[in-house]
CSV table of N, CA and C in Angstrom, one decimal:
chain,number,residue,atom,x,y,z
A,1,MET,N,106.4,125.4,115.8
A,1,MET,CA,106.2,124.2,116.4
A,1,MET,C,104.7,123.7,116.6
A,2,VAL,N,104.3,122.6,116.2
A,2,VAL,CA,103.0,122.2,116.2
A,2,VAL,C,102.7,121.4,117.5
A,3,THR,N,101.8,121.7,118.3
A,3,THR,CA,101.7,120.9,119.6
A,3,THR,C,100.4,120.1,119.3
A,4,PRO,N,100.5,118.6,119.6
A,4,PRO,CA,99.5,117.8,119.4
A,4,PRO,C,98.2,118.1,120.2
A,5,SER,N,97.0,117.8,119.6
A,5,SER,CA,95.9,118.1,120.4
A,5,SER,C,95.6,116.9,121.4
A,6,SER,N,94.7,117.2,122.2
A,6,SER,CA,94.5,116.2,123.3
A,6,SER,C,94.0,114.9,122.8
A,7,GLY,N,93.3,114.8,121.6
A,7,GLY,CA,92.7,113.6,121.0
A,7,GLY,C,93.6,112.9,120.1
A,8,THR,N,94.9,113.4,119.8
A,8,THR,CA,95.7,112.9,118.8
A,8,THR,C,96.3,111.5,119.2
A,9,PRO,N,96.7,111.2,120.4
A,9,PRO,CA,97.2,109.8,120.6
A,9,PRO,C,96.1,108.7,120.4
A,10,SER,N,94.8,109.1,120.8
A,10,SER,CA,93.7,108.1,120.8
A,10,SER,C,93.4,107.9,119.3
A,11,ASP,N,93.5,108.9,118.5
A,11,ASP,CA,93.2,108.9,117.1
A,11,ASP,C,94.3,108.1,116.4
A,12,VAL,N,95.5,108.2,116.8
A,12,VAL,CA,96.5,107.4,116.2
A,12,VAL,C,96.4,105.8,116.5
A,13,SER,N,96.1,105.6,117.9
A,13,SER,CA,96.0,104.2,118.2
A,13,SER,C,94.8,103.5,117.6
A,14,ARG,N,93.6,104.3,117.4
A,14,ARG,CA,92.5,103.9,116.7
A,14,ARG,C,92.7,103.5,115.2
A,15,LEU,N,93.5,104.4,114.6
A,15,LEU,CA,93.9,104.0,113.2
A,15,LEU,C,94.8,102.9,113.2
A,16,GLN,N,95.8,102.6,114.2
A,16,GLN,CA,96.6,101.6,114.2
A,16,GLN,C,95.9,100.2,114.3
A,17,ARG,N,94.7,100.3,115.1
A,17,ARG,CA,93.9,99.2,115.4
A,17,ARG,C,93.3,98.8,114.1
A,18,GLN,N,92.7,99.8,113.3
A,18,GLN,CA,91.9,99.5,112.1
A,18,GLN,C,92.8,98.9,111.1
A,19,PHE,N,94.0,99.4,110.9
A,19,PHE,CA,95.0,98.9,110.0
A,19,PHE,C,95.4,97.5,110.4
A,20,ALA,N,95.6,97.3,111.7
A,20,ALA,CA,95.9,95.8,112.2
A,20,ALA,C,94.8,94.8,111.8
A,21,VAL,N,93.5,95.2,112.0
A,21,VAL,CA,92.4,94.3,111.8
A,21,VAL,C,92.3,94.1,110.2
A,22,ARG,N,92.6,95.1,109.4
A,22,ARG,CA,92.7,95.0,107.9
A,22,ARG,C,93.8,94.0,107.5
A,23,ALA,N,95.0,94.2,108.1
A,23,ALA,CA,96.1,93.3,107.8
A,23,ALA,C,95.8,91.9,108.2
A,24,LEU,N,95.2,91.6,109.3
A,24,LEU,CA,94.9,90.3,109.7
A,24,LEU,C,93.8,89.7,108.8
A,25,ALA,N,92.9,90.5,108.3
A,25,ALA,CA,91.8,90.0,107.4
A,25,ALA,C,92.5,89.7,106.0
A,26,LEU,N,93.5,90.5,105.6
A,26,LEU,CA,94.2,90.2,104.4
A,26,LEU,C,95.1,89.0,104.6
A,27,ALA,N,95.7,88.8,105.7
A,27,ALA,CA,96.5,87.6,105.9
A,27,ALA,C,95.5,86.3,106.0
A,28,LEU,N,94.2,86.5,106.3
A,28,LEU,CA,93.4,85.3,106.2
A,28,LEU,C,93.1,85.0,104.8
A,29,VAL,N,92.9,86.0,103.9
A,29,VAL,CA,92.6,85.9,102.5
A,29,VAL,C,93.9,85.2,101.9
A,30,PHE,N,95.0,85.6,102.2
A,30,PHE,CA,96.1,85.0,101.7
A,30,PHE,C,96.4,83.5,102.1
A,31,CYS,N,95.9,83.3,103.3
A,31,CYS,CA,96.0,81.9,103.8
A,31,CYS,C,95.1,81.0,103.0
A,32,VAL,N,93.8,81.5,102.7
A,32,VAL,CA,92.8,80.6,101.9
A,32,VAL,C,93.3,80.4,100.5
A,33,THR,N,94.1,81.4,100.0
A,33,THR,CA,94.6,81.3,98.6
A,33,THR,C,95.8,80.5,98.6
A,34,GLY,N,96.4,80.2,99.6
A,34,GLY,CA,97.6,79.3,99.6
A,34,GLY,C,98.9,80.1,99.6
A,35,GLU,N,98.9,81.3,99.8
A,35,GLU,CA,100.2,82.2,99.8
A,35,GLU,C,100.7,82.2,101.2
A,36,MET,N,101.4,81.2,101.5
A,36,MET,CA,102.0,81.0,103.0
A,36,MET,C,102.9,82.1,103.4
A,37,LEU,N,103.9,82.4,102.5
A,37,LEU,CA,104.8,83.6,102.9
A,37,LEU,C,104.2,84.8,103.1
A,38,LEU,N,103.2,85.3,102.2
A,38,LEU,CA,102.5,86.5,102.3
A,38,LEU,C,101.7,86.5,103.7
A,39,THR,N,101.1,85.3,103.8
A,39,THR,CA,100.2,85.1,105.1
A,39,THR,C,101.1,85.5,106.4
A,40,ILE,N,102.3,84.9,106.4
A,40,ILE,CA,103.1,85.1,107.6
A,40,ILE,C,103.6,86.5,107.6
A,41,ILE,N,103.9,87.2,106.5
A,41,ILE,CA,104.5,88.5,106.6
A,41,ILE,C,103.3,89.6,107.0
A,42,VAL,N,102.1,89.5,106.5
A,42,VAL,CA,101.0,90.3,106.7
A,42,VAL,C,100.5,90.0,108.0
A,43,ALA,N,100.5,88.8,108.6
A,43,ALA,CA,100.0,88.5,110.0
A,43,ALA,C,101.0,89.2,111.0
A,44,LEU,N,102.3,89.1,110.7
A,44,LEU,CA,103.2,89.7,111.6
A,44,LEU,C,103.0,91.2,111.6
A,45,ILE,N,102.8,91.8,110.5
A,45,ILE,CA,102.6,93.3,110.3
A,45,ILE,C,101.2,93.6,111.3
A,46,GLY,N,100.3,92.9,111.0
A,46,GLY,CA,99.1,93.1,111.8
A,46,GLY,C,99.2,92.9,113.3
A,47,LEU,N,99.9,91.9,113.8
A,47,LEU,CA,100.1,91.7,115.2
A,47,LEU,C,100.9,93.0,115.7
A,48,GLY,N,102.0,93.2,114.9
A,48,GLY,CA,102.9,94.4,115.3
A,48,GLY,C,102.0,95.7,115.5
A,49,LEU,N,101.2,96.0,114.6
A,49,LEU,CA,100.3,97.1,114.8
A,49,LEU,C,99.3,97.0,115.9
A,50,LEU,N,98.9,95.8,116.2
A,50,LEU,CA,98.1,95.6,117.4
A,50,LEU,C,98.8,95.9,118.7
A,51,VAL,N,100.1,95.4,118.8
A,51,VAL,CA,100.9,95.6,120.0
A,51,VAL,C,101.3,97.2,120.2
A,52,LEU,N,101.4,97.8,119.0
A,52,LEU,CA,101.8,99.2,119.1
A,52,LEU,C,100.6,100.1,119.5
A,53,SER,N,99.4,99.6,119.2
A,53,SER,CA,98.3,100.4,119.5
A,53,SER,C,97.8,100.3,120.9
A,54,ALA,N,98.4,99.0,121.5
A,54,ALA,CA,98.0,98.7,123.0
A,54,ALA,C,98.9,99.7,124.0
A,55,GLU,N,99.9,100.2,123.5
A,55,GLU,CA,100.8,100.9,124.4
A,55,GLU,C,100.2,102.3,124.6
Protein backbone atom coordinates (compact mmCIF):
# COMPACT_ATOMS: atom_id res chain seq x y z
CA MET A 1 0.00 0.00 0.00
CA VAL A 2 1.39 3.38 -0.99
CA THR A 3 1.08 6.19 1.53
CA PRO A 4 0.89 9.74 0.18
CA SER A 5 3.72 12.09 1.05
CA SER A 6 3.11 15.27 2.99
CA GLY A 7 3.29 17.43 -0.17
CA THR A 8 0.87 15.40 -2.29
CA PRO A 9 -2.41 17.29 -1.59
CA SER A 10 -0.83 20.67 -2.29
CA ASP A 11 0.70 19.33 -5.51
CA VAL A 12 -2.67 18.02 -6.64
CA SER A 13 -4.46 21.27 -5.87
CA ARG A 14 -1.69 23.24 -7.63
CA LEU A 15 -2.12 21.09 -10.73
CA GLN A 16 -5.90 21.49 -10.58
CA ARG A 17 -5.51 25.28 -10.43
CA GLN A 18 -3.14 25.22 -13.41
CA PHE A 19 -5.56 23.10 -15.45
CA ALA A 20 -8.42 25.39 -14.41
CA VAL A 21 -6.58 28.49 -15.60
CA ARG A 22 -5.73 26.77 -18.88
CA ALA A 23 -9.34 25.69 -19.36
CA LEU A 24 -10.58 29.22 -18.72
CA ALA A 25 -8.04 30.61 -21.19
CA LEU A 26 -9.22 28.06 -23.75
CA ALA A 27 -12.81 29.10 -23.07
CA LEU A 28 -11.82 32.69 -23.82
CA VAL A 29 -10.33 31.58 -27.15
CA PHE A 30 -13.51 29.67 -27.98
CA CYS A 31 -15.56 32.75 -27.09
CA VAL A 32 -13.53 34.94 -29.44
CA THR A 33 -13.91 32.43 -32.28
CA GLY A 34 -17.68 32.24 -31.77
CA GLU A 35 -17.98 28.67 -30.49
CA MET A 36 -20.51 29.32 -27.73
CA LEU A 37 -21.29 25.71 -26.82
CA LEU A 38 -17.60 24.86 -26.41
CA THR A 39 -17.11 28.10 -24.46
CA ILE A 40 -19.77 27.12 -21.95
CA ILE A 41 -18.53 23.54 -21.58
CA VAL A 42 -14.86 24.44 -21.14
CA ALA A 43 -15.68 27.35 -18.80
CA LEU A 44 -17.75 25.03 -16.59
CA ILE A 45 -14.88 22.53 -16.50
CA GLY A 46 -12.47 25.31 -15.52
CA LEU A 47 -14.75 26.61 -12.80
CA GLY A 48 -15.28 23.09 -11.49
CA LEU A 49 -11.53 22.55 -11.24
CA LEU A 50 -11.16 25.84 -9.39
CA VAL A 51 -13.82 24.81 -6.88
CA LEU A 52 -12.17 21.40 -6.40
CA SER A 53 -8.75 22.93 -5.81
CA ALA A 54 -10.15 25.31 -3.17
CA GLU A 55 -11.24 22.46 -0.89
